[in-house]
Structure formats: C-alpha cells, structure tokens
Short mmCIF file of C-alpha atoms in Angstrom, two decimals:
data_model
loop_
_atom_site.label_atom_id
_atom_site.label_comp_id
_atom_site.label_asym_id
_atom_site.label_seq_id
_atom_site.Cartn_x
_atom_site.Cartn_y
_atom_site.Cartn_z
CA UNK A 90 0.00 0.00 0.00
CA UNK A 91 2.91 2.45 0.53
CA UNK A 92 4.16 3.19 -2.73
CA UNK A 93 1.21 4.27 -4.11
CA UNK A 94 0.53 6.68 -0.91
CA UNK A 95 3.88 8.15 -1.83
CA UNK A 96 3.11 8.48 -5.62
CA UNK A 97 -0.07 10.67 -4.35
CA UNK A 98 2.11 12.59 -1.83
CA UNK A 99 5.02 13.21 -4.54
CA UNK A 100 4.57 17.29 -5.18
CA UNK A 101 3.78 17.88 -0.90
CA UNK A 102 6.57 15.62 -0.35
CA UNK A 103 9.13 17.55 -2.32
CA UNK A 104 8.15 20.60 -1.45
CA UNK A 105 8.42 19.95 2.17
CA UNK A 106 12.34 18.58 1.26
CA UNK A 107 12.45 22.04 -0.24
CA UNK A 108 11.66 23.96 2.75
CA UNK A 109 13.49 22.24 5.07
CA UNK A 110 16.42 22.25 3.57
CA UNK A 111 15.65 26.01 3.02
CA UNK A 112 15.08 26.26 6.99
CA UNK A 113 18.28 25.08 7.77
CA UNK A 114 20.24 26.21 5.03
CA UNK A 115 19.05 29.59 4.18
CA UNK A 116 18.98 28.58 0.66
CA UNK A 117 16.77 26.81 -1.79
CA UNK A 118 17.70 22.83 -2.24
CA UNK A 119 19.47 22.39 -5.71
CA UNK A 120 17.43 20.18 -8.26
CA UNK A 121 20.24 17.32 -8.64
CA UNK A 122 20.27 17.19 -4.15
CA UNK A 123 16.13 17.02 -4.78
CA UNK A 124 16.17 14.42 -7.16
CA UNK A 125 18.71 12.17 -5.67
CA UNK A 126 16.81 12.45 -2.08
CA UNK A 127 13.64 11.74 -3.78
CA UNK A 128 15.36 8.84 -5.75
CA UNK A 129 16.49 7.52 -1.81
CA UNK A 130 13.18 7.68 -1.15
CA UNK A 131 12.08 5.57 -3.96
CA UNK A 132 14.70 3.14 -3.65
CA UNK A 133 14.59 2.40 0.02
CA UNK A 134 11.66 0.39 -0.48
CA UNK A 135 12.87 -2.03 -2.67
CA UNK A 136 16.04 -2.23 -0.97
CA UNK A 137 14.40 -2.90 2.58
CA UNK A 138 12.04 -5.64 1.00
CA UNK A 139 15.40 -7.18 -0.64
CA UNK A 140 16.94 -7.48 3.21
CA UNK A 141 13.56 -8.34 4.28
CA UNK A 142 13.66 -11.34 2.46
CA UNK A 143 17.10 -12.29 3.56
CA UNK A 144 15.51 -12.60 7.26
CA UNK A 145 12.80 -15.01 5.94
CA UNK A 146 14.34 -18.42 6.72
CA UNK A 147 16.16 -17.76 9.94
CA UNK A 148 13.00 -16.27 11.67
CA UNK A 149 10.37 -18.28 10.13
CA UNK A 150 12.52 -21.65 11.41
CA UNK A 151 13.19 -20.31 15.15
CA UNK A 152 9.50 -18.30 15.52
CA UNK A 153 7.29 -19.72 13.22
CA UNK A 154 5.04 -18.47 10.63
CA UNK A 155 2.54 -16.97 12.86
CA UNK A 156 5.31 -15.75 15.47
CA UNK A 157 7.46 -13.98 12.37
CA UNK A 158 3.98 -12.25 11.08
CA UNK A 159 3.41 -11.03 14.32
CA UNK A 160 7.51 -9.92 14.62
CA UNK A 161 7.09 -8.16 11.30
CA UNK A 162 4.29 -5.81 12.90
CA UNK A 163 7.20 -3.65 14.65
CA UNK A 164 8.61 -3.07 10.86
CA UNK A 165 5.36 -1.54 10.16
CA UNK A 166 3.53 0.21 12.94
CA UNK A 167 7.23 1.79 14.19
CA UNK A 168 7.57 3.54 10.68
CA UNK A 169 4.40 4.68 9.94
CA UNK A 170 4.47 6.62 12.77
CA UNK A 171 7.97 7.85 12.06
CA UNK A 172 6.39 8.86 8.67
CA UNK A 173 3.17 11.14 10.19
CA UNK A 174 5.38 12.76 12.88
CA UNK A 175 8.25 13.76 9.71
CA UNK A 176 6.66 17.02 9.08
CA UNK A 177 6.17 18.33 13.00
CA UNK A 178 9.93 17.36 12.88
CA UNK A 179 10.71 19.39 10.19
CA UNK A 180 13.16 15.63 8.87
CA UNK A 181 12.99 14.35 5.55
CA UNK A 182 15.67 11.92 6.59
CA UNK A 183 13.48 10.16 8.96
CA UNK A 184 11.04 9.50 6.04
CA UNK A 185 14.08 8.08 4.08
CA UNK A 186 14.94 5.72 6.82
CA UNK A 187 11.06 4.94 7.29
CA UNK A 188 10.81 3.78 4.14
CA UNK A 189 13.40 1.08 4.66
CA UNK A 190 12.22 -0.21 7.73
CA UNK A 191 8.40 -0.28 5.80
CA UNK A 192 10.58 -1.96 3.30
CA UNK A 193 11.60 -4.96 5.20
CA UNK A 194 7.79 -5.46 6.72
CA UNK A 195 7.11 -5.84 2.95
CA UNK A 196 9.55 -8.30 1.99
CA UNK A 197 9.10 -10.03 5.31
CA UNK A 198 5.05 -10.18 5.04
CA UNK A 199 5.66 -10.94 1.40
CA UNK A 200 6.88 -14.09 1.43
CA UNK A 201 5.71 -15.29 4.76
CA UNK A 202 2.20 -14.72 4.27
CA UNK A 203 1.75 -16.77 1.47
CA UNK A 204 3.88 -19.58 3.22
CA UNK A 205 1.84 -19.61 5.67
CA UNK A 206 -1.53 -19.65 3.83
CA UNK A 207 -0.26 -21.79 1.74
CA UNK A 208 0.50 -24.38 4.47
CA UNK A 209 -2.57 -24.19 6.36
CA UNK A 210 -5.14 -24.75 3.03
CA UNK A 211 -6.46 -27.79 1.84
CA UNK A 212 -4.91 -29.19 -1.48
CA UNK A 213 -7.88 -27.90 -3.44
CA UNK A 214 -8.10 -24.82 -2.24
CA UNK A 215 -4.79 -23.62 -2.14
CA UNK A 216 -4.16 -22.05 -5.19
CA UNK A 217 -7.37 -19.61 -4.18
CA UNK A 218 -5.75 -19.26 -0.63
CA UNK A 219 -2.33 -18.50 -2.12
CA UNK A 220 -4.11 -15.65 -4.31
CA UNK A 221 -6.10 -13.94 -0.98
CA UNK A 222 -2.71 -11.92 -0.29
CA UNK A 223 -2.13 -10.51 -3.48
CA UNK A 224 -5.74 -9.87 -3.91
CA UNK A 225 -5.29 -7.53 -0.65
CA UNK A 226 -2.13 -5.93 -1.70
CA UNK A 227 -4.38 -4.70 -4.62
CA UNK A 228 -7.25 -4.04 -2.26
CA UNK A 229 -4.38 -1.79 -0.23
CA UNK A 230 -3.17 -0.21 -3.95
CA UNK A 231 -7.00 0.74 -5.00
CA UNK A 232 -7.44 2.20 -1.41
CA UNK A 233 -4.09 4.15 -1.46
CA UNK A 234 -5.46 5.61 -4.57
CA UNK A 235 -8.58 6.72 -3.07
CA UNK A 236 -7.18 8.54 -0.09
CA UNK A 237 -4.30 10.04 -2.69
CA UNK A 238 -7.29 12.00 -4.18
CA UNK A 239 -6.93 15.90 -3.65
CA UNK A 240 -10.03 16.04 -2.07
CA UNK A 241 -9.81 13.90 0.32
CA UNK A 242 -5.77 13.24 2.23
CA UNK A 243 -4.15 14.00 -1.66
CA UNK A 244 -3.19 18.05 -0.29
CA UNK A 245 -0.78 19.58 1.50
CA UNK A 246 -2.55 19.18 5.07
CA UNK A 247 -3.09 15.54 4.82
CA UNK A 248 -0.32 13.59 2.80
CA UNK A 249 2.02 12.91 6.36
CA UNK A 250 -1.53 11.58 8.16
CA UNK A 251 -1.71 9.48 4.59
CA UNK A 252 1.86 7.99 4.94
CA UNK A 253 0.66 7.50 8.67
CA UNK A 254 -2.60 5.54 7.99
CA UNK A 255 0.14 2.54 6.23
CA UNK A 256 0.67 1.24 10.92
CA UNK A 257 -3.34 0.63 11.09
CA UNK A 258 -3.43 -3.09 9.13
CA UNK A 259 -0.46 -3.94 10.87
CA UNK A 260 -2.43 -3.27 14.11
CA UNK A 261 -5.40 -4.78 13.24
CA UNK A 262 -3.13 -8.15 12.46
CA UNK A 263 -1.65 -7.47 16.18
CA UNK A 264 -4.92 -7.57 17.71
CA UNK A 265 -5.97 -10.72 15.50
CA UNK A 266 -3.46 -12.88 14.67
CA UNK A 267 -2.75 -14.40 17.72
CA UNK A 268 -6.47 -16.06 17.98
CA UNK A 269 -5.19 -17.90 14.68
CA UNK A 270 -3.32 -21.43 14.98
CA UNK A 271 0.16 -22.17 13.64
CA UNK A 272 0.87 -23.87 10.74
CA UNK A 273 -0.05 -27.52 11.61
CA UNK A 274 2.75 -28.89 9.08
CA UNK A 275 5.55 -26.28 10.90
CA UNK A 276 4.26 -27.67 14.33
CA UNK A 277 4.66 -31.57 13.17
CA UNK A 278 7.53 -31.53 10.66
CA UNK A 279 9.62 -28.35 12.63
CA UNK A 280 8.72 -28.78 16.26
CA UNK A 281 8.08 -32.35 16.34
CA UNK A 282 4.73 -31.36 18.15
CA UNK A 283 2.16 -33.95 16.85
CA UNK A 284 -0.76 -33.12 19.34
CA UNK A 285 -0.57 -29.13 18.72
CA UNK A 286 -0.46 -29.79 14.98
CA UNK A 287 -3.54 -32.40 15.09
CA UNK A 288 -5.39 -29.90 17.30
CA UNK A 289 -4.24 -26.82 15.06
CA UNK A 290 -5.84 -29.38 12.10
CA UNK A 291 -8.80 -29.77 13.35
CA UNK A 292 -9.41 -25.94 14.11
CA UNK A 293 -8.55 -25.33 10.76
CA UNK A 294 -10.69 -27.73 9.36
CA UNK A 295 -13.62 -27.93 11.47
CA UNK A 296 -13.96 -31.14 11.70
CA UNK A 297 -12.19 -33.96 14.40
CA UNK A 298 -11.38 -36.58 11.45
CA UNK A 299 -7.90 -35.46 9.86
CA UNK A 300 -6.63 -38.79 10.12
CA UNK A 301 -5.77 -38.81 6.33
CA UNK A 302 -4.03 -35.01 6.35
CA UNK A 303 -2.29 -36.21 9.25
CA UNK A 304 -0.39 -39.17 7.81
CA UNK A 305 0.72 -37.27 4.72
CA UNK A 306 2.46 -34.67 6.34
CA UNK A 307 3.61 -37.74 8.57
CA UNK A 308 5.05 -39.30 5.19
CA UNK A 309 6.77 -35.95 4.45
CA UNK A 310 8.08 -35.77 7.46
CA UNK A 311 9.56 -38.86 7.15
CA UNK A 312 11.13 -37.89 3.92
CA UNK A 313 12.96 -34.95 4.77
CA UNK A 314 14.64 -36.14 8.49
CA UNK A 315 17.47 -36.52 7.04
CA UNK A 316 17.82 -33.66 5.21
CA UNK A 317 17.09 -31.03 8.14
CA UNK A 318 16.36 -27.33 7.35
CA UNK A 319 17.83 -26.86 4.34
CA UNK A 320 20.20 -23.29 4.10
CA UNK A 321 20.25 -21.34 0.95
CA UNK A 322 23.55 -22.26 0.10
CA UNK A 323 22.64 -26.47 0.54
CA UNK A 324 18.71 -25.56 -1.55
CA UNK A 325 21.42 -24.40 -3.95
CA UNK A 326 23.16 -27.59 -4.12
CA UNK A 327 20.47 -30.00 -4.33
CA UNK A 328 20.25 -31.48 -7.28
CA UNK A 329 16.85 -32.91 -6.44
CA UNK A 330 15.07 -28.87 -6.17
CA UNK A 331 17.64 -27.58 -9.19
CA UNK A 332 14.58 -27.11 -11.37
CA UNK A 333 12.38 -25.75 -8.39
CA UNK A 334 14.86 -23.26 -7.50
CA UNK A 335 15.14 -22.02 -11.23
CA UNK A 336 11.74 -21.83 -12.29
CA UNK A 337 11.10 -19.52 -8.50
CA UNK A 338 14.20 -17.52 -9.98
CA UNK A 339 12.46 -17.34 -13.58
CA UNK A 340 8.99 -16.75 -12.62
CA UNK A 341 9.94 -13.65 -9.56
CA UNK A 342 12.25 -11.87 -12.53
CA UNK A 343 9.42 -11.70 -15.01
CA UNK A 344 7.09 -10.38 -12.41
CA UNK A 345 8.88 -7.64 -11.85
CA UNK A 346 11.05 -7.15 -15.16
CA UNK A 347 7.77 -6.86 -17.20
CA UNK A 348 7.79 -3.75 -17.10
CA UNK A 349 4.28 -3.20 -14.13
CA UNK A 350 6.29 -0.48 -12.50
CA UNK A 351 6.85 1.23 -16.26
CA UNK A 352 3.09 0.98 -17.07
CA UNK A 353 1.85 2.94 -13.80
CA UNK A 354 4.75 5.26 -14.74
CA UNK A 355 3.32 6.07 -18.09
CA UNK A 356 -0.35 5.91 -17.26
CA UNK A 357 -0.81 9.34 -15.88
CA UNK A 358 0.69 11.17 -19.10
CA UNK A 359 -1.36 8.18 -21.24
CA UNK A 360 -4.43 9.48 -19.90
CA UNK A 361 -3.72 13.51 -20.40
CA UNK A 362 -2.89 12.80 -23.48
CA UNK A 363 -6.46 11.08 -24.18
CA UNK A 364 -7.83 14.13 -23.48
CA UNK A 365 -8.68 13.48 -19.95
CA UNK A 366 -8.62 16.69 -17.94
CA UNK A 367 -5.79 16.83 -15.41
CA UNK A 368 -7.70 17.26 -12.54
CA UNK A 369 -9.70 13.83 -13.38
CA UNK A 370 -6.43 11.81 -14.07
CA UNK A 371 -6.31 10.84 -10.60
CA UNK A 372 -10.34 9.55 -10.73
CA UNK A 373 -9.33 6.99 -14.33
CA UNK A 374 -5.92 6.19 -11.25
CA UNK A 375 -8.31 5.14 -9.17
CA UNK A 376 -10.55 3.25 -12.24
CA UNK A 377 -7.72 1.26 -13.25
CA UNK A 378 -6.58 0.23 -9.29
CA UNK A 379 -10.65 -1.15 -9.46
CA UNK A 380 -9.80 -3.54 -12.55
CA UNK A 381 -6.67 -4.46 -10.97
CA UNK A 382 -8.90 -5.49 -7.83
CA UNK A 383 -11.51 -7.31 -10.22
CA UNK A 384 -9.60 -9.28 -12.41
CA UNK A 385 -7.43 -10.46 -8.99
CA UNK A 386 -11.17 -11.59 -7.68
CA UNK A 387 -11.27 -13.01 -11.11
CA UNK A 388 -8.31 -15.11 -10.53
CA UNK A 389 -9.09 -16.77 -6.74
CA UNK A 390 -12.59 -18.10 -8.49
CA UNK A 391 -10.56 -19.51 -11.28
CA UNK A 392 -7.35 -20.83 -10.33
CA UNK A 393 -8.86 -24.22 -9.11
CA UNK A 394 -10.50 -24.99 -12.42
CA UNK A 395 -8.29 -23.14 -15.00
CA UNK A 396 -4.86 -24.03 -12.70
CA UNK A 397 -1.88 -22.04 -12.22
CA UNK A 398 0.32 -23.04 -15.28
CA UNK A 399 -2.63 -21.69 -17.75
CA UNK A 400 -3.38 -18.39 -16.00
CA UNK A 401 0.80 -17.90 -15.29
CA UNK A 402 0.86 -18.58 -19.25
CA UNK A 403 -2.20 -16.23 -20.51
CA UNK A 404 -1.28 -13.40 -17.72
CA UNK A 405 2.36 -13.01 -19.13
CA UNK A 406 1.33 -13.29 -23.18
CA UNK A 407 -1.12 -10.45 -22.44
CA UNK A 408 1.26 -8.07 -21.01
CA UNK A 409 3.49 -9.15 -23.97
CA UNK A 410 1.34 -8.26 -26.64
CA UNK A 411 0.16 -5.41 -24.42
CA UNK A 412 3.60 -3.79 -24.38
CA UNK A 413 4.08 -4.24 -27.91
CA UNK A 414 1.07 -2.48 -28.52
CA UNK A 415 1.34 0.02 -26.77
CA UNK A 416 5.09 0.82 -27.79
CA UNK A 417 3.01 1.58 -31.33
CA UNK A 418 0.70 3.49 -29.96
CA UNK A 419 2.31 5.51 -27.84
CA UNK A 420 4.86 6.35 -31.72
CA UNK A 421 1.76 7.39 -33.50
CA UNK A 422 -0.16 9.03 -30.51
CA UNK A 423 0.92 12.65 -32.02
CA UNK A 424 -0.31 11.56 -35.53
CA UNK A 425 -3.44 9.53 -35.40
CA UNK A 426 -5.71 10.96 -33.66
CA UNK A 427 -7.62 8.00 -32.08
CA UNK A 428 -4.15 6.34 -30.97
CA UNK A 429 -4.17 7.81 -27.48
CA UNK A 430 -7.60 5.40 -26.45
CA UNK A 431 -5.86 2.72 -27.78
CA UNK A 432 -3.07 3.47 -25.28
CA UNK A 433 -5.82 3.55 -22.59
CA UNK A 434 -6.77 0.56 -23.69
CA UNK A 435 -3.37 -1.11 -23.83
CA UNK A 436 -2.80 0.00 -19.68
CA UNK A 437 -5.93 -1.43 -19.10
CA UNK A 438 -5.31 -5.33 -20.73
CA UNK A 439 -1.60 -5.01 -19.13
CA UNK A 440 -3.14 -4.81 -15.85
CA UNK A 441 -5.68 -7.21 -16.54
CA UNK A 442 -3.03 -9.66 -17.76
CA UNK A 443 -0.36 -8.88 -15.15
CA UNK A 444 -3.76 -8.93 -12.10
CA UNK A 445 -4.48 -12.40 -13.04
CA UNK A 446 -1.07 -14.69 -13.83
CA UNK A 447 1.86 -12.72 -13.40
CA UNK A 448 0.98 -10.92 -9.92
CA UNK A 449 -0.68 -14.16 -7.77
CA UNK A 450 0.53 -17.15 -9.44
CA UNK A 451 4.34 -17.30 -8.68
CA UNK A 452 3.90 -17.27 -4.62
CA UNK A 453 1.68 -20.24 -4.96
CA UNK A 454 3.56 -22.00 -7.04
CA UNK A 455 6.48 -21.74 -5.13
CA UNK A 456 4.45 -22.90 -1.91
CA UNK A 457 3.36 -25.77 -3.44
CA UNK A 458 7.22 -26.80 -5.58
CA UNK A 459 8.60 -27.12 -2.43
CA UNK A 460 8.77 -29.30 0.98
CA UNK A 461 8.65 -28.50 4.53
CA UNK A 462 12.39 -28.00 4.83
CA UNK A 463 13.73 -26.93 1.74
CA UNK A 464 10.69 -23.83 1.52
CA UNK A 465 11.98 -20.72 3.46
CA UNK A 466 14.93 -21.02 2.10
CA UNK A 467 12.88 -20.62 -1.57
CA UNK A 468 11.13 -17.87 -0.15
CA UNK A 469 14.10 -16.03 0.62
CA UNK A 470 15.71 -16.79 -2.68
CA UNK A 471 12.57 -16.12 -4.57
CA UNK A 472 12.00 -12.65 -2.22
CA UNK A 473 15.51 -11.08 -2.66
CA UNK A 474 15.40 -12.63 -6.42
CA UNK A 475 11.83 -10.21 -6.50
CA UNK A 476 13.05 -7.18 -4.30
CA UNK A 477 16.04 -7.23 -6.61
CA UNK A 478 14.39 -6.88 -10.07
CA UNK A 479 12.02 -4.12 -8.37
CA UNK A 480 14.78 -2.03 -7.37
CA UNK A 481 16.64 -2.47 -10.55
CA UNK A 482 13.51 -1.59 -12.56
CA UNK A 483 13.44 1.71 -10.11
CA UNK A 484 16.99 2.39 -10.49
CA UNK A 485 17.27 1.42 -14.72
CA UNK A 486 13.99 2.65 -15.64
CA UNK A 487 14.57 6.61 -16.38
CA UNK A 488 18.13 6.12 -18.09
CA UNK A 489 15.44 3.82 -20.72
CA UNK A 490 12.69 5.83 -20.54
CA UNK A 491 15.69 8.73 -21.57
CA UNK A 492 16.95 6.96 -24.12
CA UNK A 493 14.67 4.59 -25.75
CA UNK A 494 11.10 6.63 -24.83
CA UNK A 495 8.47 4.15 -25.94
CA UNK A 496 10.83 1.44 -27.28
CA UNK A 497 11.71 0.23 -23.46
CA UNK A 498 8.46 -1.11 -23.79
CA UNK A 499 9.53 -3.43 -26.30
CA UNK A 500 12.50 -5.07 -24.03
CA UNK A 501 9.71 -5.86 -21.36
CA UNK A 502 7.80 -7.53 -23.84
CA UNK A 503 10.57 -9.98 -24.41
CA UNK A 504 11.11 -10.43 -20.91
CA UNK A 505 7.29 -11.65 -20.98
CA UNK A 506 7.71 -13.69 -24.04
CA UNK A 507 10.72 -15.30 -22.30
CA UNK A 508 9.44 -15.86 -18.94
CA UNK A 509 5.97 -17.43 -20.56
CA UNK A 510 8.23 -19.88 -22.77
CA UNK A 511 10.49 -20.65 -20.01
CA UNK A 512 6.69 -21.63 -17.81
CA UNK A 513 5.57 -23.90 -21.56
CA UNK A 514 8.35 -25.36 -21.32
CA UNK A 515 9.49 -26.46 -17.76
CA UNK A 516 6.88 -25.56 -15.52
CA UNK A 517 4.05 -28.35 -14.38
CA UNK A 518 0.55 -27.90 -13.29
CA UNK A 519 0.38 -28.15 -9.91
CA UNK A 520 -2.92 -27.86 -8.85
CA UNK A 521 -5.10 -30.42 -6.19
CA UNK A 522 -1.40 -32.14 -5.78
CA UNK A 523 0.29 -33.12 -2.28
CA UNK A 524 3.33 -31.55 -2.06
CA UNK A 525 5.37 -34.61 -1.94
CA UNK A 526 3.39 -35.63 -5.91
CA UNK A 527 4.48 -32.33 -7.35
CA UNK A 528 7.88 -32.93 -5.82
CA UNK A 529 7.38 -36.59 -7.89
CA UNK A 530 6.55 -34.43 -10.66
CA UNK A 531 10.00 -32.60 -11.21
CA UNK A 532 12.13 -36.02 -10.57
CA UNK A 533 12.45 -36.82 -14.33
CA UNK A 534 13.52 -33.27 -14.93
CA UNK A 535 16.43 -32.90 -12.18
CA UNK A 536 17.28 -36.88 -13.08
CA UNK A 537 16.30 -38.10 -9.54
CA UNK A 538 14.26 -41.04 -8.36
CA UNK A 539 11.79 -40.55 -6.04
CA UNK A 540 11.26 -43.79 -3.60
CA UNK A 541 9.68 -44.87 -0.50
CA UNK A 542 13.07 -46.94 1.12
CA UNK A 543 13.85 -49.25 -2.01
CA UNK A 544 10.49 -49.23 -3.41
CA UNK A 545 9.53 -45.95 -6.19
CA UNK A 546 6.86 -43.75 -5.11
CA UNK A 547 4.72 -44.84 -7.81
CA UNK A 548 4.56 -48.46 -6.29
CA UNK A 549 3.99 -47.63 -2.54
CA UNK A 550 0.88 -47.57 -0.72
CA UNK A 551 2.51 -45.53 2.03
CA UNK A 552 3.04 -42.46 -0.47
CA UNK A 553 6.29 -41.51 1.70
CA UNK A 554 9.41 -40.85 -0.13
CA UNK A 555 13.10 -40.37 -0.29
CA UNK A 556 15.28 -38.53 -2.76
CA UNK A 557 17.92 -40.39 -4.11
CA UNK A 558 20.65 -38.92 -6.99
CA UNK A 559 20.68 -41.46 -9.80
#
C-alpha cells in the first residue's frame, strides 16, 4: 500500500524537502540534491524488502510463521508513525529511513504470508488461498489511490496523516493474529509437536477426522529427516530442487522485469494525453486500481478450475502483446488521432493480464514446488530474487525511458515472451497435488528417483518418499 501513498504525496513531499532544507540552510535545495533524495526515497523500499527477504528463513525456522507475522508488525507500525510525525519534525531523513524499515515489513510479510496460507489450506483450495494476499495488496493499492485523491488526504494538510494511515493493518493483524493457529505442518515436521499440529488441524478444518491429512504430512516428514532445514547455500546444491529453484528464480524476474512499474509510470501522461482533464487523471488512477482489484477476484474463483500453469501462461502473453502495442501506440499518438484510447486501452489489458497470472501465481507455485524443509529457504531466494528486479527496474527505468522513450516497452515484452516460454516449457501444473506428488513431478527433470526406502513412489501404498541422486 505504501508506494502508491507516496506516488499521491510526490509534489507535498518535495516541497516539504524544499523547505526544510531552506530552513536550515538559508537557501533553496538544488534540483540534482532534490532528485537524488527523492530517488532515496524511492529506492529504500525495494532495498528494505530485498533485506527483508534475507531474514525469511532464519526467523520463520526459530519463531514460526505466525510468530514472524506477528515480529514483522514492529517493521510496520514503528515507521508509519515515524512517517506522520516527519513534518512536526521538520526531517525528511526520517522518512528516508522509514521507508526502509516499511521496506523490510514488505519483503518479510511478502513471502511469509503466502507460506503460511499456503501451508494451512487444503490441497484444493490452495491455489485460491495462495491468491487472498495478493488480492489484498491490490485491495491496499486501489485504497491508497482513493485517499491520494486531492479532495480527500491528496493536499498539503493531509499527505504525512496518509503515509501514517500505512501502521493501522499492521495493528489490526496485532490484535488478530494471535487467535489464529500455527501452521499444523511447521508444528509436526519443525517442532516435532504432533498433538498441537492435530489440534491446530482440526481448528482449521472444522472437523475432528484429519486422520488422512495427518499421515501425509507424517510421510513428508519422514522424507525430509534426514535432510534437516535446508540453508540457501545447501537448496542451492540439491540437485533434487535444481529445477524448483530455477523456475522460483524465472517466474519472480518476469514479475517484476515486465515492465508493471513502467506501465503505472506512463499511465498518468497516457491518460492527459487522451484528453482526460488533469484534474480527473487521478479519478481513471483510481478506475484502473478497481480492474486491478476485479480481475485479482477473477483469478481466486478460477485458479482451481483453469490451474496455475494456464493463468501464469495467458497473464504473461497479455502483457506481452500489451507492451508491444502500446510501444506503437504511444509512436503514433501525435499523428493519429484515435491512438491515445488505444493506449488507454493497452494500460488497461496489461493490468488485466499482469492482475491475473503474473501478480498471484508465482507465490503459490512456489508454496506448493517445495517441501517443509527446503521452503523458506525458496522464499528467501525467490523474495531477494523479487526485491532485486524491483529495485533495478526503479533504479534502470529513467536512463530507458531517456533513451529509448516508448521502445523500453519493447524489451519488457521480451522479458514476458521469455518468462511465458520458459513456464511452456518447464513448468508443471500443480494444482489439487500433495506436495510430496508435485515434488514426484520434477524427478524426471532434475534426473532423480523418487522412492519410499527401495520401493519408487509410484509403487507404494505408504506415499512416503526419499530422494535419491541417480
């Protein structure tokens, strides 16, 4: 939610680096000192979500997934109100360092939340599960945008109670959270507690009968004693998860390298240039945030039936063909006349595209590649991996948009085309699978053999299994 608050608070947020740098300086703050503090400010998001991921394993191992959730609140409540109290202390530094700290609630909360989730749902309803937090983080985009309208916090009285406002989910999950259960497969698999994870089981599922979820995580458990919790630098060396690990790598750079951050960029001058009066540019903003909302809606009802390799597959062609057409469009917008509402239209199927494959699917997909011991470590590699790419698009972006103008449209199209032939080709459907089949699934690919003590996996009743190299 906090980089579109800042987005809205952009003009009242230089001008008050402006004045208090004129305050203490007695002289007006030079453009390049402006822009490179305002390109901090940009950047320090990214940067914190990047080191927030790096904390993912080692505190979702030693607290838990509820217990690191409920850790992460301090990176969010402490900042926001670092962030409404930056004006009354005439500091734009302590909204620079804010924005870090917010930063490494977001790559925390980012990658735990759909673990989490992830582990606590059914089989059959994951996928729609795994979607719920993206479909909020768009909720929290669409809402930014509404309080970012002039009218309402969008002015020069209310944009530091706007930054503010980002502390009051993280409270509500402080109040909540704790009436939740753990995850019943961290409780059996990482804390050896069978009774808490039965009785966390049958909270979950309402029901006293989980006799049958019970012994597969049992199985998995099994599986993995050996192996322990698995450290980045031993998930990298496992040649049983190479083709896991890749395809999280694969999947978390096209997210971000397909050029999302570029389109919202553009949009604003897209829409002024269709006429729309400047003052109303901010009510189409708010339009487009509702699609984005919709079409992730969209994807929870249909990720069951459709599954995740088809909608991973049709959300990155559309934002391929999406960029290419709109790198025409935007060549011949001072020429044809009727080119700037096919521009609109172009920002519209990109977010449509990106709202319901590229955005949701890759989390819950790389909940569901992975075991008990070997995922927060891909969560972390698959976070900083994502955190990365969005600071590099930050950082890159305006040298291409300087250079190429439209055309840097055109590379993020073949990052699309890339990333969707790279999912054809190597990525399985996953859906309604145990995580121990999909695991099953990518044996042929890393040249393993997946077996239940000398007997294959495909031949045991018990459905346990053991890795072993060939």
């Amino acid at each position: 939610m906090f980089l579109p608050l800042v987005s809205c608070s952009l003009q009242f947020m230089q001008q008050f680096y402006n004045s208090t740098y004129l305050d203490r300086h007695n002289e007006p703050m030079e453009e390049n000192l402006l822009t490179l503090l305002w390109s901090l400010s940009v950047s320090m998001y990214p940067l914190g979500g990047f080191f927030g991921s790096l904390m993912v394993a080692p505190l979702v191992n030693k607290l838990g997934r509820k217990g690191t959730l409920l850790f992460n609140n301090i990176f969010s409540i402490v900042p926001a109100v670092m962030m409404g109290v930056s004006e009354i202390a005439e500091s734009y530094e302590i909204i620079i360092v804010a924005r870090f700290i917010v930063g490494i609630c977001a790559g925390l909360s980012s990658n735990v939340v759909p673990m989490y989730l992830g582990e606590l749902s059914p089989k059959n309803l994951r996928g729609a599960i795994g979607i719920v937090p993206q479909l909020f983080i768009t909720i929290g985009i669409l809402s930014a945008q509404v309080l970012g309208i002039r009218s309402i916090l969008g002015n020069s009285t209310g944009w530091t109670l706007m930054l503010g406002l980002t502390g009051i989910p993280a409270v509500i999950e402080l109040l909540l959270l704790p009436f939740f259960p753990e995850s019943p497969r961290y409780l059996l698999i990482q804390k050896g507690d069978e009774k808490n994870s039965k009785k966390a089981l049958q909270r979950l599922r309402g029901w006293d009968d989980v006799d049958a979820e019970m012994t597969e995580m049992r199985l998995e458990d099994q599986s993995e004693r050996a192996e322990g919790h698995l450290s980045v630098l031993s998930l990298l060396s496992q040649r049983s998860l190479r083709w896991q690990l890749v395809s999280v790598v694969i999947m978390n750079m096209g997210q971000q390298l397909s050029g999302v951050n570029a389109i919202y960029y553009y949009a604003d001058s897209i829409y002024s240039s269709a006429g729309v009066n400047q003052n109303d540019v901010q009510y189409v903003t708010v339009g487009t945030g509702a699609v984005n909302v919709f079409m992730t809606i969209a994807a929870v009802f249909i990720v069951e039936s459709s599954g995740r390799r088809l909608l991973l597959l049709l959300g990155f062609g559309i934002c391929c063909g999406a960029c290419v057409l709109l790198t025409v469009a935007l060549n011949f917008q001072e020429s044809v006349t009727w080119m700037p509402y096919v521009s609109i239209a172009c920002v519209i199927i990109y977010v449509i595209g990106h709202a319901i494959g590229a955005s949701p699917i890759p989390n819950v997909v790389t909940t569901e590649m992975f075991r008990q011991s070997a995922r927060p470590a891909a969560f972390m590699v698959g976070g900083s991996v994502h955190w990365l790419s969005n600071f590099t698009v930050g950082l890159v972006f305006p040298f291409m948009e300087r250079g190429l103008g439209s055309y840097s449209f055109i590379i993020f199209a073949v990052v699309c085309l890339v990333t969707l032939i790279y999912i054809w080709l190597v990525v399985p459907e996953t859906k309604n699978k145990t995580f121990l089949e999909v695991s099953q699934m990518f044996a042929k690919r890393n040249k393993t053999e997946i077996k239940v003590g000398d007997l294959p996996l495909k031949d045991s009743p018990e459905n346990a299994e053991k890795v072993t190299t060939l």
